[in-house]
């Protein structure tokens, strides 16, 4: 069974694409929680960060570097932004395909709710 994000990667479901390369895709979140809200998603479908292994080290680094570069590209470098990975029920994960949220464009409260 393909995950929702795998279907987006395979162009079976449309999405607004912010970035794509050989290792990942970044899309604008369909239900944005901030003026800028993008998801950086590995093409290799790791279920969640707790399921990642040492074999995923390079792709995990790539996701974070891409998140930072995208935040800059989307104009968030000066104002700041937040990078979030939700894991499991209490973490608020709803799609079991690892994704890095990049949120910005407004002040974000801390601690999160
Ligand atoms: P999480 O709750 O961390 O698993 O994040 C899943 C995110 O995917 C949520 O922020 C959703 O709004 C977002 N989402 C769900 N379906 C889509 C979609 N078709 N296109 C873009 N983002 C989506």
PDB file of C-alpha atoms and ligand atoms in Angstrom:
ATOM      1  CA  UNK A   1       0.000   0.000   0.000  1.00  0.00           C
ATOM      2  CA  UNK A   2       1.400   3.374  -1.032  1.00  0.00           C
ATOM      3  CA  UNK A   3       1.337   6.164   1.494  1.00  0.00           C
ATOM      4  CA  UNK A   4      -0.414   9.421   0.657  1.00  0.00           C
ATOM      5  CA  UNK A   5       2.976  11.067   0.173  1.00  0.00           C
ATOM      6  CA  UNK A   6       4.177   8.217  -2.046  1.00  0.00           C
ATOM      7  CA  UNK A   7       1.141   8.868  -4.255  1.00  0.00           C
ATOM      8  CA  UNK A   8       2.116  12.546  -4.418  1.00  0.00           C
ATOM      9  CA  UNK A   9       5.715  11.602  -5.305  1.00  0.00           C
ATOM     10  CA  UNK A  10       4.357   9.303  -8.039  1.00  0.00           C
ATOM     11  CA  UNK A  11       2.060  12.106  -9.307  1.00  0.00           C
ATOM     12  CA  UNK A  12      -1.083  10.082  -8.563  1.00  0.00           C
ATOM     13  CA  UNK A  13      -2.337  12.871  -6.262  1.00  0.00           C
ATOM     14  CA  UNK A  14      -1.694  16.546  -7.062  1.00  0.00           C
ATOM     15  CA  UNK A  15       0.281  18.821  -4.757  1.00  0.00           C
ATOM     16  CA  UNK A  16       1.943  22.200  -4.938  1.00  0.00           C
ATOM     17  CA  UNK A  17       5.608  21.296  -5.260  1.00  0.00           C
ATOM     18  CA  UNK A  18       8.162  23.645  -3.701  1.00  0.00           C
ATOM     19  CA  UNK A  19      11.258  21.557  -4.463  1.00  0.00           C
ATOM     20  CA  UNK A  20      12.253  18.183  -5.861  1.00  0.00           C
ATOM     21  CA  UNK A  21      15.532  16.332  -6.240  1.00  0.00           C
ATOM     22  CA  UNK A  22      16.661  12.719  -6.411  1.00  0.00           C
ATOM     23  CA  UNK A  23      16.249  12.121  -2.669  1.00  0.00           C
ATOM     24  CA  UNK A  24      13.201  14.169  -1.640  1.00  0.00           C
ATOM     25  CA  UNK A  25      10.200  16.253  -2.596  1.00  0.00           C
ATOM     26  CA  UNK A  26       8.890  19.332  -0.760  1.00  0.00           C
ATOM     27  CA  UNK A  27       5.239  20.319  -1.007  1.00  0.00           C
ATOM     28  CA  UNK A  28       3.087  23.073   0.403  1.00  0.00           C
ATOM     29  CA  UNK A  29       0.895  21.690   3.198  1.00  0.00           C
ATOM     30  CA  UNK A  30      -2.772  21.392   2.201  1.00  0.00           C
ATOM     31  CA  UNK A  31      -3.836  22.729   5.623  1.00  0.00           C
ATOM     32  CA  UNK A  32      -1.162  25.316   6.435  1.00  0.00           C
ATOM     33  CA  UNK A  33      -0.618  26.218  10.076  1.00  0.00           C
ATOM     34  CA  UNK A  34       1.415  29.318   9.216  1.00  0.00           C
ATOM     35  CA  UNK A  35       1.773  31.609   6.178  1.00  0.00           C
ATOM     36  CA  UNK A  36       4.604  29.329   5.030  1.00  0.00           C
ATOM     37  CA  UNK A  37       4.129  25.610   5.746  1.00  0.00           C
ATOM     38  CA  UNK A  38       5.981  23.105   3.609  1.00  0.00           C
ATOM     39  CA  UNK A  39       6.700  19.405   4.084  1.00  0.00           C
ATOM     40  CA  UNK A  40      10.042  17.890   3.079  1.00  0.00           C
ATOM     41  CA  UNK A  41       9.495  14.219   2.286  1.00  0.00           C
ATOM     42  CA  UNK A  42      12.043  11.505   1.472  1.00  0.00           C
ATOM     43  CA  UNK A  43      11.332   9.533  -1.695  1.00  0.00           C
ATOM     44  CA  UNK A  44      12.435   6.420   0.186  1.00  0.00           C
ATOM     45  CA  UNK A  45       9.410   5.969   2.481  1.00  0.00           C
ATOM     46  CA  UNK A  46      10.760   5.718   6.030  1.00  0.00           C
ATOM     47  CA  UNK A  47       7.611   5.451   8.192  1.00  0.00           C
ATOM     48  CA  UNK A  48       8.722   7.800  10.981  1.00  0.00           C
ATOM     49  CA  UNK A  49      11.900   9.095  12.590  1.00  0.00           C
ATOM     50  CA  UNK A  50      11.855   6.310  15.214  1.00  0.00           C
ATOM     51  CA  UNK A  51      11.979   3.771  12.366  1.00  0.00           C
ATOM     52  CA  UNK A  52      15.020   5.351  10.694  1.00  0.00           C
ATOM     53  CA  UNK A  53      18.295   3.444  10.759  1.00  0.00           C
ATOM     54  CA  UNK A  54      21.938   4.270  10.208  1.00  0.00           C
ATOM     55  CA  UNK A  55      21.377   3.448   6.523  1.00  0.00           C
ATOM     56  CA  UNK A  56      19.132   6.526   6.376  1.00  0.00           C
ATOM     57  CA  UNK A  57      21.792   8.877   7.758  1.00  0.00           C
ATOM     58  CA  UNK A  58      22.568  10.589   4.456  1.00  0.00           C
ATOM     59  CA  UNK A  59      18.934  11.118   3.537  1.00  0.00           C
ATOM     60  CA  UNK A  60      18.109  12.442   7.022  1.00  0.00           C
ATOM     61  CA  UNK A  61      20.889  15.003   6.700  1.00  0.00           C
ATOM     62  CA  UNK A  62      19.641  15.882   3.237  1.00  0.00           C
ATOM     63  CA  UNK A  63      16.118  16.500   4.560  1.00  0.00           C
ATOM     64  CA  UNK A  64      17.413  18.999   7.142  1.00  0.00           C
ATOM     65  CA  UNK A  65      19.685  20.771   4.681  1.00  0.00           C
ATOM     66  CA  UNK A  66      16.777  20.986   2.240  1.00  0.00           C
ATOM     67  CA  UNK A  67      14.491  22.325   4.993  1.00  0.00           C
ATOM     68  CA  UNK A  68      16.999  25.101   5.748  1.00  0.00           C
ATOM     69  CA  UNK A  69      17.545  25.961   2.095  1.00  0.00           C
ATOM     70  CA  UNK A  70      13.806  26.043   1.419  1.00  0.00           C
ATOM     71  CA  UNK A  71      13.181  28.283   4.423  1.00  0.00           C
ATOM     72  CA  UNK A  72      15.709  30.714   2.962  1.00  0.00           C
ATOM     73  CA  UNK A  73      14.207  30.433  -0.530  1.00  0.00           C
ATOM     74  CA  UNK A  74      10.740  31.132   0.905  1.00  0.00           C
ATOM     75  CA  UNK A  75      11.971  34.290   2.656  1.00  0.00           C
ATOM     76  CA  UNK A  76      12.130  33.064   6.261  1.00  0.00           C
ATOM     77  CA  UNK A  77      15.836  33.523   6.996  1.00  0.00           C
ATOM     78  CA  UNK A  78      15.532  36.918   8.699  1.00  0.00           C
ATOM     79  CA  UNK A  79      12.251  36.383  10.549  1.00  0.00           C
ATOM     80  CA  UNK A  80      12.954  32.796  11.589  1.00  0.00           C
ATOM     81  CA  UNK A  81      11.102  29.544  11.230  1.00  0.00           C
ATOM     82  CA  UNK A  82      10.504  26.189  12.890  1.00  0.00           C
ATOM     83  CA  UNK A  83      11.408  22.672  11.720  1.00  0.00           C
ATOM     84  CA  UNK A  84       9.203  19.912  13.164  1.00  0.00           C
ATOM     85  CA  UNK A  85       8.975  16.128  12.879  1.00  0.00           C
ATOM     86  CA  UNK A  86       5.886  14.562  14.457  1.00  0.00           C
ATOM     87  CA  UNK A  87       6.317  10.949  15.581  1.00  0.00           C
ATOM     88  CA  UNK A  88       3.468   8.670  16.641  1.00  0.00           C
ATOM     89  CA  UNK A  89       0.146   9.378  18.349  1.00  0.00           C
ATOM     90  CA  UNK A  90       1.246  11.836  21.006  1.00  0.00           C
ATOM     91  CA  UNK A  91       3.558  13.547  18.532  1.00  0.00           C
ATOM     92  CA  UNK A  92       0.615  14.302  16.248  1.00  0.00           C
ATOM     93  CA  UNK A  93       1.738  12.150  13.317  1.00  0.00           C
ATOM     94  CA  UNK A  94      -1.108  11.541  10.853  1.00  0.00           C
ATOM     95  CA  UNK A  95       0.742  10.341   7.738  1.00  0.00           C
ATOM     96  CA  UNK A  96       3.064   7.329   8.278  1.00  0.00           C
ATOM     97  CA  UNK A  97       5.712   8.498   5.811  1.00  0.00           C
ATOM     98  CA  UNK A  98       8.451  10.615   7.359  1.00  0.00           C
ATOM     99  CA  UNK A  99       8.139  14.337   6.643  1.00  0.00           C
ATOM    100  CA  UNK A 100       9.798  17.448   7.995  1.00  0.00           C
ATOM    101  CA  UNK A 101       7.502  20.419   8.539  1.00  0.00           C
ATOM    102  CA  UNK A 102       8.942  23.888   7.879  1.00  0.00           C
ATOM    103  CA  UNK A 103       6.751  26.612   9.359  1.00  0.00           C
ATOM    104  CA  UNK A 104       7.184  30.369   9.333  1.00  0.00           C
ATOM    105  CA  UNK A 105       5.809  33.760   8.448  1.00  0.00           C
ATOM    106  CA  UNK A 106       4.332  34.400  11.904  1.00  0.00           C
ATOM    107  CA  UNK A 107       5.585  34.140  15.498  1.00  0.00           C
ATOM    108  CA  UNK A 108       5.234  30.534  16.702  1.00  0.00           C
ATOM    109  CA  UNK A 109       4.394  29.847  20.348  1.00  0.00           C
ATOM    110  CA  UNK A 110       6.620  27.720  22.584  1.00  0.00           C
ATOM    111  CA  UNK A 111       6.022  25.241  24.107  1.00  0.00           C
ATOM    112  CA  UNK A 112       3.825  23.756  21.389  1.00  0.00           C
ATOM    113  CA  UNK A 113       0.308  22.681  22.393  1.00  0.00           C
TER     114      UNK A 113
HETATM  115  P1  LIG B   1       1.689  15.001  10.418  1.00  0.00           P
HETATM  116  O1  LIG B   1       0.439  15.325  11.210  1.00  0.00           O
HETATM  117  O2  LIG B   1       2.955  15.451  11.062  1.00  0.00           O
HETATM  118  O3  LIG B   1       1.688  13.544  10.021  1.00  0.00           O
HETATM  119  O4  LIG B   1       1.592  15.869   9.100  1.00  0.00           O
HETATM  120  C1  LIG B   1       0.853  15.518   7.987  1.00  0.00           C
HETATM  121  C2  LIG B   1       0.615  16.786   7.222  1.00  0.00           C
HETATM  122  O5  LIG B   1       0.221  16.438   5.916  1.00  0.00           O
HETATM  123  C3  LIG B   1      -0.497  17.664   7.806  1.00  0.00           C
HETATM  124  O6  LIG B   1       0.043  18.938   8.124  1.00  0.00           O
HETATM  125  C4  LIG B   1      -1.510  17.724   6.691  1.00  0.00           C
HETATM  126  O7  LIG B   1      -2.165  18.971   6.590  1.00  0.00           O
HETATM  127  C5  LIG B   1      -0.672  17.417   5.466  1.00  0.00           C
HETATM  128  N1  LIG B   1      -1.388  16.859   4.339  1.00  0.00           N
HETATM  129  C6  LIG B   1      -2.326  15.885   4.352  1.00  0.00           C
HETATM  130  N2  LIG B   1      -2.746  15.620   3.101  1.00  0.00           N
HETATM  131  C7  LIG B   1      -2.044  16.439   2.277  1.00  0.00           C
HETATM  132  C8  LIG B   1      -2.029  16.642   0.864  1.00  0.00           C
HETATM  133  N3  LIG B   1      -2.813  15.934   0.034  1.00  0.00           N
HETATM  134  N4  LIG B   1      -1.202  17.585   0.360  1.00  0.00           N
HETATM  135  C9  LIG B   1      -0.400  18.307   1.184  1.00  0.00           C
HETATM  136  N5  LIG B   1      -0.361  18.151   2.523  1.00  0.00           N
HETATM  137  C10 LIG B   1      -1.184  17.237   3.061  1.00  0.00           C
END
